[in-house]
Amino acid sequence: DFLHALNEVRPAFGVDSDELESYLTMPLIDYGPPFAQILKSIRMMSDMVRHSDVTPLVSVLIHGEPGTGKTAIAAHMARESGFPYIKVISPEHYVGMSESVKVNKIAKVFHDAYRTPLSVVILDDIERMLEYVRIGPRFSNPILQALIVLLKQRPPKGKKLLVLCTTSSKALLEELSMVTAFDTAIHIPALSEPKYIEKVLQSLEYYDSTVLESVVSSFRGNIAMKKLILAAEMALQAKGQDPSTTLVQELLARIREFEL
Amino acid sequence: DFLHALNEVRPAFGVDSDELESYLTMPLIDYGPPFAQILKSIRMMSDMVRHSDVTPLVSVLIHGEPGTGKTAIAAHMARESGFPYIKVISPEHYVGMSESVKVNKIAKVFHDAYRTPLSVVILDDIERMLEYVRIGPRFSNPILQALIVLLKQRPPKGKKLLVLCTTSSKALLEELSMVTAFDTAIHIPALSEPKYIEKVLQSLEYYDSTVLESVVSSFRGNIAMKKLILAAEMALQAKGQDPSTTLVQELLARIREFEL
Amino acid sequence: DFLHALNEVRPAFGVDSDELESYLTMPLIDYGPPFAQILKSIRMMSDMVRHSDVTPLVSVLIHGEPGTGKTAIAAHMARESGFPYIKVISPEHYVGMSESVKVNKIAKVFHDAYRTPLSVVILDDIERMLEYVRIGPRFSNPILQALIVLLKQRPPKGKKLLVLCTTSSKALLEELSMVTAFDTAIHIPALSEPKYIEKVLQSLEYYDSTVLESVVSSFRGNIAMKKLILAAEMALQAKGQDPSTTLVQELLARIREFEL
Amino acid sequence: DFLHALNEVRPAFGVDSDELESYLTMPLIDYGPPFAQILKSIRMMSDMVRHSDVTPLVSVLIHGEPGTGKTAIAAHMARESGFPYIKVISPEHYVGMSESVKVNKIAKVFHDAYRTPLSVVILDDIERMLEYVRIGPRFSNPILQALIVLLKQRPPKGKKLLVLCTTSSKALLEELSMVTAFDTAIHIPALSEPKYIEKVLQSLEYYDSTVLESVVSSFRGNIAMKKLILAAEMALQAKGQDPSTTLVQELLARIREFEL
Amino acid sequence: DFLHALNEVRPAFGVDSDELESYLTMPLIDYGPPFAQILKSIRMMSDMVRHSDVTPLVSVLIHGEPGTGKTAIAAHMARESGFPYIKVISPEHYVGMSESVKVNKIAKVFHDAYRTPLSVVILDDIERMLEYVRIGPRFSNPILQALIVLLKQRPPKGKKLLVLCTTSSKALLEELSMVTAFDTAIHIPALSEPKYIEKVLQSLEYYDSTVLESVVSSFRGNIAMKKLILAAEMALQAKGQDPSTTLVQELLARIREFEL
Amino acid sequence: DFLHALNEVRPAFGVDSDELESYLTMPLIDYGPPFAQILKSIRMMSDMVRHSDVTPLVSVLIHGEPGTGKTAIAAHMARESGFPYIKVISPEHYVGMSESVKVNKIAKVFHDAYRTPLSVVILDDIERMLEYVRIGPRFSNPILQALIVLLKQRPPKGKKLLVLCTTSSKALLEELSMVTAFDTAIHIPALSEPKYIEKVLQSLEYYDSTVLESVVSSFRGNIAMKKLILAAEMALQAKGQDPSTTLVQELLARIREFEL
Ligand SMILES: Nc1ncnc2c1ncn2[C@@H]1O[C@H](COP(=O)(O)OP(=O)(O)OP(=O)(O)O)[C@@H](O)[C@H]1O
Ligand SMILES: Nc1ncnc2c1ncn2[C@@H]1O[C@H](COP(=O)(O)OP(=O)(O)OP(=O)(O)O)[C@@H](O)[C@H]1O
Ligand SMILES: Nc1ncnc2c1ncn2[C@@H]1O[C@H](COP(=O)(O)OP(=O)(O)OP(=O)(O)O)[C@@H](O)[C@H]1O
Ligand SMILES: Nc1ncnc2c1ncn2[C@@H]1O[C@H](COP(=O)(O)OP(=O)(O)OP(=O)(O)O)[C@@H](O)[C@H]1O
Ligand SMILES: Nc1ncnc2c1ncn2[C@@H]1O[C@H](COP(=O)(O)OP(=O)(O)OP(=O)(O)O)[C@@H](O)[C@H]1O
Ligand SMILES: Nc1ncnc2c1ncn2[C@@H]1O[C@H](COP(=O)(O)OP(=O)(O)OP(=O)(O)O)[C@@H](O)[C@H]1O
Ligand SMILES: [Mg+2]
Ligand SMILES: [Mg+2]
Ligand SMILES: [Mg+2]
Ligand SMILES: [Mg+2]
Ligand SMILES: [Mg+2]
Ligand SMILES: [Mg+2]
């Protein structure tokens, strides 16, 4: 029980390193200028928190289609900041808890942050944290209210906090009057150019350049990073089981299935 | 009590063999190419989980009209996988439990899976697990939210998990924004060709070929596997009680009653 | 307390004889062919349960207007089956219980059945069990969900179960997506022919044939069995108190009041 | 505590005499034929319960505009029956209780009745018992469901029960699918004829015949019994305080204010 | 604790004098005939309760725009009655209580009244007691139901009760089917005539007659008593701080701001 | 525990100085006449409370777009009053509490105020206190009801209370019928004139006059005080990281992004 309690207490301070790593099992692929621009924008916010006394709290909304890489980018930027307190609030840790327990657990992460000079809080997948479902719509109003308040609450004198939140639907947050609680919003786009797709497939090192060229010359459309990686994997598997098909056929079929 | 506790603990690890057998009391009938294709598609997913490190989690949505054989197929493929951890989440075991107990019981199945290198979780009859009813609609949002999170949660490093879910209504899951939580979806069709129906009736061995021919030549329509088997049974019973009728008449009457 | 406990336990196994009798205080009146046909159809299902191994579970929906005799017929057929386990789930025993207690009590009846080779469960007046009311509509979703699951749950190997359910509104069960949980549905009609009404009144032995003839020749319409019996009773009482009226007048007045 | 317990138990059996008297502080005024006819109809039901074995349960719905005398008539007829068990279920005794306590208290009244050969249960002001309010509408579904079941539940062999229910809105009970639970319905009209109004005012003995004549010749309309009595009282009071007005003027003014 | 208990018990009987005084910190201003007429009407009801045995319970609805003086008038008339039991039910004493505690506290006030020969219960600000809000609308149905029942419940033999209720919206009570629970309704109008406004300002003694004349000759409209007093106060304060304005200007500006 | 209790009790009386300071980390910028007028209006209310006996309670609604400075102004005026009891009710202290705890905590602040001769209560961000969300809309009715009652409840004799409430949406409070609970309303506008914006930027001392002139001559629109300060900060940071841009460009870009 003592060990268990210890375990409970440990991650309250310091850095959720294991968790950050779990979102970054592969290095981020630099597929081109939009990616560089995203990193730069978030880095600017992180620097402002570090250096300015007038803005001790900056909250950033990272939004984009499912699987575009929001969580990986938030984790990457948090790690890069080198801040001494980095904590992840993710729906996976809140499964099966009551609304009030969730609210208190979320508030605790913020209140712990207020005790460190420099902190990052990642609030991953807001719609899941809110238990949002389109029908109704239904969502947890206590959690929503707590988040709006916490996102606006200035840390005490001398403490600084960067909040990185991810969501698949900025429109939904507008519907919930939550967007005004953020200082700024950054969009993570799907892969929209053939050359970006080519770059990603290249760096996976599964396919030779002729396959890549065929695929890239045949597909015009958007696909999310996570789906493109899955498509590459599935095509390999399918080809392995069925000699009558080609890698190009299989890969194109999956990419088209996953097109946004 | 000790034995009872033991019993409670036992199925947490290992394979729910009894349960799988209960869904497979008769061998699956190979009625033709669509059936073979279904098995092949699911097998590919199961192989990808086994072999790829990039996709340690694959979730498959098995959908089709009531009685088409979704549960039997999921059970068959799970057994075929030979994975050391196979667990069934089925509404039958959750009757009368509170929402929060259900969520915790479901989460436990997944968390136990994370402790085995290779696992299959069958999530049978999602709409019943969600306590969904069209009027309202009403459903358990805590269960829905937990499922969406669990279906996307990557197992820890080195662990792999295949999730097979069945539902009678993919449209309903779309309404609940749950479809995007699946990596792929496989459709189980009703029996739509006379020759498929003939094959099934043949393998039941109740009727001689003249009866089969008459029935098959008179019926054009779709019928679910489970209903066809019930129709065959009822016709036999009705004929047994009423000498003034013929097997063909009785069988056709039932099949038409059950036509989709 | 011991006796009380005993009493509580006793009806879990065996036959709810007292309860069956209470629904059958008068012998069923054989008013003609539709009645015989109803009994035959239910008997066929009961035989199929008894004899087939492929269909160890058969669930029958007995539906018809209020007072047409659904409960009496279900009780009659259960008794006739001679099965060693016959249990009645009726709203009268559930008044004032919480939803969860109801669900557990219902589930217990089914689970007890799974321990006997041959069982009948009568589920009387589904809309009352569901606490259904048109406005809203409101109903107990936990009870609905439990019923759908229990109606489809196959008994363990070697056990067989016939479920007889009654409802005044099949349409309502369709609205609740509950009809697909039944294997078959049997309609109990109101008395629709003069000769059926005559037969019923005759067997009550309150009126001589001239009264019957007058009534039967004047009334064209449908009336439920229970209402016809009540009308006959009320007419007798009214005539007894008022010499200025005739039995025919009184009887016709009541029958018309109760016409469907 | 013993006395208190005794007190609690006492009214369970026997007759709620005090309560009946409180509804009958003045003798019912026989204002003419409709009144006689109402008493006769209810008396017939009460006799049928007493004498017939086929109808051991009769439930009567007494409905009419507010203040027409429903409660007084039900109390009067219950007392007249001379049955050994007469119990009143009235919203006044249920203020501030939870739904489940109410349901159990109501059910207890019926279950106690089943232990006496001849019983009357008065269920006064159903819409208040149901906590009904037009907006929504809102009402207690557990109470509604319990009432529907209890109104249809046959007493055990050899026991007989008359249920007298009052409501100001039969239409509302139809909306709630509750009307079919009654065997018959009796309407209590407002006072609709000048001669009925005259009869009532006469029997109050406040006014001389010239006042009565003036009033009766000037007013054409409906008024509820209770309101007419209140009007007579208020006119007297007003005249007493203001010499510049006449009794006729005051009485007419009040009657018109209260006209339905 | 003993003292506390005593304190809890003390106001149950007797007169809530402090509370009445708090609503009557200034003497009521006799601004003209409508005021006199209101007092006379309520006094008549109070006398009827005192003198008649046929109407031991009279409930009066006092309604009018916000701030017109309803509470002050109810308090004044209660005090004037000289009844030995006068109790105020006011939302201020119910803040933060649960619905069921509120209902029981309200019921207690009535039940205590039934033990005194002559009682007044003031039920102040019904919409607040009901926790009514237009959106939805939402309100406490348990409190509504309790109030309707308590407003109609006759005191026991020999006890008499006058109920004075205030509301800013009779229409709302009609929506809630609550108006029929009252025996009579009295309207408190806003100040609608220049001479009434003049009379009120005069009696405040802040302004000389020239100011009054200017104001009264310039304003045609309705204003509530409470707002007129506030306007007079604010104009004085504003003038005191700003020498460049006149009292007439300031007073007119406030009165116009508060016009109904 | 004793210390903890002490700590709990301490802020009940006296002044929430730390909290007031936290809202006033920078001195208020006097950007021109509208600002002076706002302070004057609130000061008049505060003086009226101090000096008049007829208005011992004055409640002021301070409303304006997000970030216009409502909270800072309320804090400033409360501090300026010099009243011995100044207490802040702010959503930050209520995160994760149940509705009933919130209501009681709010009521306590008011009841403590009634024990001091001169008090200010700041009720900050009413929509957050009400847990309001547009969808539905949903909000805490118990908190709403308590606030309406507390805002109108007169302090006991000899005690005086000024209530300053802030909200971003007066329209919303009208929807909730809450506006009539206030004695007066004061609007805090966004910065709408170039010269006001210039004044604010000047006082920040980040930019030289040529930058200010360029910005002010290019922008016509409204911006909230808080956003203008954030824009100034972000432009500085952006320019610091990117030599290819100018301060004027960066500042204008942010101001336009934040324009109302
Ligand atoms: N440049 C990149 N940016 C983001 N992710 C990348 C990049 N390159 C590779 N990835 C990989 O792509 C995946 C992106 O998935 P991630 O879960 O971060 O997306 P997401 O937008 O958060 O998805 P969801 O909407 O489901 O939450 C990760 O596995 C990550 O390692
Ligand atoms: N080729 C087949 N595929 C599937 N089921 C088969 C096949 N051949 C025979 N069966 C039998 O058909 C029945 C199919 O029923 P099953 O419960 O699996 O259907 P389901 O689609 O899950 O139904 P439901 O929609 O009610 O959940 C089983 O009894 C199974 O043994
Ligand atoms: N042939 C018959 N079929 C059914 N009931 C009959 C028949 N003959 C007589 N009865 C009598 O008619 C009555 C039918 O009432 P029963 O309660 O069974 O109807 P029900 O359809 O279940 O009514 P409800 O809709 O109110 O539940 C019983 O008293 C039964 O004894
Ligand atoms: N002939 C009569 N019938 C009924 N009530 C009468 C008659 N004569 C006098 N009364 C008196 O009229 C009053 C009728 O009031 P009662 O409360 O019974 O009406 P109600 O219809 O139940 O009213 P509510 O709709 O408010 O419940 C009683 O005081 C009763 O004593
Ligand atoms: N003639 C009068 N009638 C009523 N109130 C008067 C009169 N003269 C002066 N007053 C004063 O006017 C004020 C009326 O306020 P009161 O709270 O009674 O109004 P209300 O209608 O109950 O308001 P609300 O709608 O807010 O409940 C009181 O302070 C009262 O002392
Ligand atoms: N003249 C001024 N008036 C108000 N605030 C000013 C002024 N000058 C500078 N400020 C600063 O501007 C900021 C205003 O923010 P504040 O939180 O008070 O706004 P708000 O309207 O309450 O915002 P929100 O709508 O988010 O509650 C504060 O940091 C305050 O110090
Ligand atoms: Mg993510
Ligand atoms: Mg299935
Ligand atoms: Mg029945
Ligand atoms: Mg009544
Ligand atoms: Mg008032
Ligand atoms: Mg603010």
mmCIF file of N, CA and C in Angstrom, chain E residues 54-123:
data_model
loop_
_atom_site.group_PDB
_atom_site.id
_atom_site.type_symbol
_atom_site.label_atom_id
_atom_site.label_comp_id
_atom_site.label_asym_id
_atom_site.label_seq_id
_atom_site.Cartn_x
_atom_site.Cartn_y
_atom_site.Cartn_z
ATOM 1 N N VAL E 54 -68.000 27.408 7.398
ATOM 2 C CA VAL E 54 -68.062 26.686 6.118
ATOM 3 C C VAL E 54 -66.760 26.860 5.333
ATOM 4 N N THR E 55 -66.051 27.973 5.585
ATOM 5 C CA THR E 55 -64.803 28.215 4.851
ATOM 6 C C THR E 55 -63.643 28.372 5.830
ATOM 7 N N PRO E 56 -63.236 27.275 6.437
ATOM 8 C CA PRO E 56 -62.151 27.343 7.414
ATOM 9 C C PRO E 56 -60.790 27.589 6.756
ATOM 10 N N LEU E 57 -60.748 27.483 5.443
ATOM 11 C CA LEU E 57 -59.492 27.685 4.710
ATOM 12 C C LEU E 57 -59.749 28.656 3.565
ATOM 13 N N VAL E 58 -59.020 29.760 3.525
ATOM 14 C CA VAL E 58 -59.119 30.664 2.377
ATOM 15 C C VAL E 58 -57.694 30.954 1.905
ATOM 16 N N SER E 59 -57.475 30.756 0.598
ATOM 17 C CA SER E 59 -56.145 31.028 0.048
ATOM 18 C C SER E 59 -56.246 32.145 -0.984
ATOM 19 N N VAL E 60 -55.366 33.136 -0.817
ATOM 20 C CA VAL E 60 -55.423 34.349 -1.639
ATOM 21 C C VAL E 60 -54.125 34.477 -2.429
ATOM 22 N N LEU E 61 -54.269 34.711 -3.722
ATOM 23 C CA LEU E 61 -53.083 34.932 -4.549
ATOM 24 C C LEU E 61 -52.899 36.429 -4.761
ATOM 25 N N ILE E 62 -51.784 36.972 -4.267
ATOM 26 C CA ILE E 62 -51.477 38.399 -4.416
ATOM 27 C C ILE E 62 -50.444 38.507 -5.530
ATOM 28 N N HIS E 63 -50.842 39.096 -6.675
ATOM 29 C CA HIS E 63 -49.929 39.099 -7.820
ATOM 30 C C HIS E 63 -49.748 40.498 -8.388
ATOM 31 N N GLY E 64 -48.593 40.737 -8.981
ATOM 32 C CA GLY E 64 -48.295 42.041 -9.568
ATOM 33 C C GLY E 64 -46.844 42.088 -10.008
ATOM 34 N N GLU E 65 -46.527 43.100 -10.809
ATOM 35 C CA GLU E 65 -45.161 43.263 -11.335
ATOM 36 C C GLU E 65 -44.117 43.286 -10.202
ATOM 37 N N PRO E 66 -42.867 43.003 -10.516
ATOM 38 C CA PRO E 66 -41.826 43.052 -9.491
ATOM 39 C C PRO E 66 -41.785 44.412 -8.797
ATOM 40 N N GLY E 67 -41.657 44.404 -7.504
ATOM 41 C CA GLY E 67 -41.457 45.619 -6.732
ATOM 42 C C GLY E 67 -42.710 46.440 -6.486
ATOM 43 N N THR E 68 -43.888 45.917 -6.797
ATOM 44 C CA THR E 68 -45.110 46.717 -6.615
ATOM 45 C C THR E 68 -45.569 46.742 -5.161
ATOM 46 N N GLY E 69 -44.976 45.904 -4.330
ATOM 47 C CA GLY E 69 -45.317 45.974 -2.906
ATOM 48 C C GLY E 69 -46.079 44.762 -2.391
ATOM 49 N N LYS E 70 -46.061 43.666 -3.109
ATOM 50 C CA LYS E 70 -46.821 42.467 -2.724
ATOM 51 C C LYS E 70 -46.420 41.945 -1.350
ATOM 52 N N THR E 71 -45.109 41.809 -1.168
ATOM 53 C CA THR E 71 -44.645 41.242 0.100
ATOM 54 C C THR E 71 -44.996 42.170 1.261
ATOM 55 N N ALA E 72 -44.783 43.456 1.074
ATOM 56 C CA ALA E 72 -45.083 44.416 2.143
ATOM 57 C C ALA E 72 -46.572 44.367 2.495
ATOM 58 N N ILE E 73 -47.426 44.288 1.472
ATOM 59 C CA ILE E 73 -48.874 44.262 1.721
ATOM 60 C C ILE E 73 -49.275 42.971 2.440
ATOM 61 N N ALA E 74 -48.719 41.838 2.003
ATOM 62 C CA ALA E 74 -49.047 40.575 2.676
ATOM 63 C C ALA E 74 -48.630 40.640 4.142
ATOM 64 N N ALA E 75 -47.431 41.160 4.389
ATOM 65 C CA ALA E 75 -46.943 41.261 5.766
ATOM 66 C C ALA E 75 -47.844 42.189 6.582
ATOM 67 N N HIS E 76 -48.220 43.298 5.988
ATOM 68 C CA HIS E 76 -49.082 44.273 6.668
ATOM 69 C C HIS E 76 -50.423 43.649 7.052
ATOM 70 N N MET E 77 -51.035 42.944 6.123
ATOM 71 C CA MET E 77 -52.364 42.372 6.385
ATOM 72 C C MET E 77 -52.279 41.222 7.397
ATOM 73 N N ALA E 78 -51.188 40.476 7.346
ATOM 74 C CA ALA E 78 -51.013 39.393 8.323
ATOM 75 C C ALA E 78 -50.924 39.987 9.724
ATOM 76 N N ARG E 79 -50.110 41.020 9.851
ATOM 77 C CA ARG E 79 -49.941 41.661 11.156
ATOM 78 C C ARG E 79 -51.266 42.239 11.642
ATOM 79 N N GLU E 80 -51.978 42.886 10.716
ATOM 80 C CA GLU E 80 -53.257 43.517 11.065
ATOM 81 C C GLU E 80 -54.272 42.503 11.569
ATOM 82 N N SER E 81 -54.180 41.244 11.036
ATOM 83 C CA SER E 81 -55.186 40.237 11.402
ATOM 84 C C SER E 81 -55.172 39.938 12.896
ATOM 85 N N GLY E 82 -54.006 40.065 13.506
ATOM 86 C CA GLY E 82 -53.902 39.748 14.922
ATOM 87 C C GLY E 82 -54.059 38.273 15.235
ATOM 88 N N PHE E 83 -54.010 37.402 14.215
ATOM 89 C CA PHE E 83 -54.127 35.954 14.436
ATOM 90 C C PHE E 83 -52.956 35.480 15.304
ATOM 91 N N PRO E 84 -53.176 34.475 16.141
ATOM 92 C CA PRO E 84 -52.105 34.060 17.050
ATOM 93 C C PRO E 84 -50.966 33.291 16.372
ATOM 94 N N TYR E 85 -51.178 32.782 15.150
ATOM 95 C CA TYR E 85 -50.111 32.065 14.436
ATOM 96 C C TYR E 85 -49.923 32.744 13.088
ATOM 97 N N ILE E 86 -48.768 33.350 12.908
ATOM 98 C CA ILE E 86 -48.451 33.966 11.615
ATOM 99 C C ILE E 86 -47.047 33.516 11.234
ATOM 100 N N LYS E 87 -46.957 32.885 10.117
ATOM 101 C CA LYS E 87 -45.664 32.309 9.739
ATOM 102 C C LYS E 87 -45.369 32.666 8.282
ATOM 103 N N VAL E 88 -44.107 33.010 8.032
ATOM 104 C CA VAL E 88 -43.697 33.393 6.681
ATOM 105 C C VAL E 88 -42.855 32.288 6.054
ATOM 106 N N ILE E 89 -43.252 31.824 4.877
ATOM 107 C CA ILE E 89 -42.424 30.909 4.073
ATOM 108 C C ILE E 89 -41.791 31.760 2.983
ATOM 109 N N SER E 90 -40.481 31.970 3.092
ATOM 110 C CA SER E 90 -39.832 32.875 2.144
ATOM 111 C C SER E 90 -38.578 32.202 1.596
ATOM 112 N N PRO E 91 -38.304 32.365 0.296
ATOM 113 C CA PRO E 91 -37.172 31.657 -0.317
ATOM 114 C C PRO E 91 -35.849 31.915 0.400
ATOM 115 N N GLU E 92 -35.725 33.044 1.054
ATOM 116 C CA GLU E 92 -34.460 33.354 1.742
ATOM 117 C C GLU E 92 -34.079 32.285 2.763
ATOM 118 N N HIS E 93 -35.089 31.669 3.356
ATOM 119 C CA HIS E 93 -34.790 30.670 4.386
ATOM 120 C C HIS E 93 -34.556 29.286 3.799
ATOM 121 N N TYR E 94 -34.651 29.172 2.504
ATOM 122 C CA TYR E 94 -34.596 27.844 1.893
ATOM 123 C C TYR E 94 -33.395 27.694 0.962
ATOM 124 N N VAL E 95 -32.552 28.723 0.909
ATOM 125 C CA VAL E 95 -31.381 28.671 0.016
ATOM 126 C C VAL E 95 -30.514 27.465 0.366
ATOM 127 N N GLY E 96 -30.189 26.690 -0.636
ATOM 128 C CA GLY E 96 -29.241 25.596 -0.437
ATOM 129 C C GLY E 96 -29.830 24.335 0.141
ATOM 130 N N MET E 97 -31.135 24.333 0.373
ATOM 131 C CA MET E 97 -31.743 23.098 0.874
ATOM 132 C C MET E 97 -32.150 22.206 -0.290
ATOM 133 N N SER E 98 -32.188 20.920 -0.031
ATOM 134 C CA SER E 98 -32.633 19.981 -1.059
ATOM 135 C C SER E 98 -34.148 20.086 -1.199
ATOM 136 N N GLU E 99 -34.636 19.638 -2.335
ATOM 137 C CA GLU E 99 -36.087 19.674 -2.587
ATOM 138 C C GLU E 99 -36.870 19.035 -1.453
ATOM 139 N N SER E 100 -36.408 17.879 -0.998
ATOM 140 C CA SER E 100 -37.227 17.169 -0.022
ATOM 141 C C SER E 100 -37.210 17.873 1.329
ATOM 142 N N VAL E 101 -36.075 18.474 1.675
ATOM 143 C CA VAL E 101 -36.036 19.244 2.919
ATOM 144 C C VAL E 101 -36.981 20.439 2.807
ATOM 145 N N LYS E 102 -36.952 21.091 1.654
ATOM 146 C CA LYS E 102 -37.855 22.234 1.456
ATOM 147 C C LYS E 102 -39.306 21.821 1.624
ATOM 148 N N VAL E 103 -39.685 20.745 0.938
ATOM 149 C CA VAL E 103 -41.078 20.304 1.000
ATOM 150 C C VAL E 103 -41.470 20.024 2.447
ATOM 151 N N ASN E 104 -40.597 19.372 3.176
ATOM 152 C CA ASN E 104 -40.953 19.027 4.553
ATOM 153 C C ASN E 104 -41.048 20.257 5.444
ATOM 154 N N LYS E 105 -40.148 21.218 5.207
ATOM 155 C CA LYS E 105 -40.178 22.462 5.974
ATOM 156 C C LYS E 105 -41.471 23.237 5.670
ATOM 157 N N ILE E 106 -41.853 23.269 4.400
ATOM 158 C CA ILE E 106 -43.098 23.954 4.022
ATOM 159 C C ILE E 106 -44.290 23.251 4.672
ATOM 160 N N ALA E 107 -44.314 21.937 4.546
ATOM 161 C CA ALA E 107 -45.452 21.178 5.089
ATOM 162 C C ALA E 107 -45.555 21.394 6.594
ATOM 163 N N LYS E 108 -44.390 21.483 7.251
ATOM 164 C CA LYS E 108 -44.407 21.687 8.707
ATOM 165 C C LYS E 108 -45.119 22.991 9.072
ATOM 166 N N VAL E 109 -44.863 24.042 8.298
ATOM 167 C CA VAL E 109 -45.524 25.325 8.591
ATOM 168 C C VAL E 109 -47.039 25.157 8.546
ATOM 169 N N PHE E 110 -47.523 24.420 7.563
ATOM 170 C CA PHE E 110 -48.978 24.213 7.464
ATOM 171 C C PHE E 110 -49.471 23.319 8.607
ATOM 172 N N HIS E 111 -48.743 22.251 8.860
ATOM 173 C CA HIS E 111 -49.213 21.329 9.901
ATOM 174 C C HIS E 111 -49.201 21.998 11.272
ATOM 175 N N ASP E 112 -48.220 22.871 11.526
ATOM 176 C CA ASP E 112 -48.238 23.622 12.778
ATOM 177 C C ASP E 112 -49.469 24.522 12.832
ATOM 178 N N ALA E 113 -49.802 25.113 11.680
ATOM 179 C CA ALA E 113 -50.978 25.993 11.635
ATOM 180 C C ALA E 113 -52.239 25.227 12.031
ATOM 181 N N TYR E 114 -52.305 23.945 11.647
ATOM 182 C CA TYR E 114 -53.521 23.163 11.929
ATOM 183 C C TYR E 114 -53.726 22.957 13.431
ATOM 184 N N ARG E 115 -52.732 23.325 14.218
ATOM 185 C CA ARG E 115 -52.873 23.145 15.677
ATOM 186 C C ARG E 115 -53.257 24.438 16.385
ATOM 187 N N THR E 116 -53.485 25.515 15.634
ATOM 188 C CA THR E 116 -53.882 26.801 16.220
ATOM 189 C C THR E 116 -55.264 27.150 15.660
ATOM 190 N N PRO E 117 -56.131 27.772 16.470
ATOM 191 C CA PRO E 117 -57.480 28.071 15.963
ATOM 192 C C PRO E 117 -57.477 29.016 14.765
ATOM 193 N N LEU E 118 -56.574 30.038 14.807
ATOM 194 C CA LEU E 118 -56.585 31.035 13.735
ATOM 195 C C LEU E 118 -55.152 31.259 13.250
ATOM 196 N N SER E 119 -54.910 31.029 11.982
ATOM 197 C CA SER E 119 -53.538 31.127 11.477
ATOM 198 C C SER E 119 -53.468 31.889 10.160
ATOM 199 N N VAL E 120 -52.319 32.541 9.953
ATOM 200 C CA VAL E 120 -51.990 33.082 8.630
ATOM 201 C C VAL E 120 -50.663 32.461 8.194
ATOM 202 N N VAL E 121 -50.613 31.961 6.967
ATOM 203 C CA VAL E 121 -49.348 31.549 6.372
ATOM 204 C C VAL E 121 -49.087 32.443 5.173
ATOM 205 N N ILE E 122 -47.924 33.131 5.197
ATOM 206 C CA ILE E 122 -47.510 33.904 4.020
ATOM 207 C C ILE E 122 -46.534 33.042 3.231
ATOM 208 N N LEU E 123 -46.853 32.869 1.967
ATOM 209 C CA LEU E 123 -45.978 32.091 1.082
ATOM 210 C C LEU E 123 -45.436 33.093 0.077
#
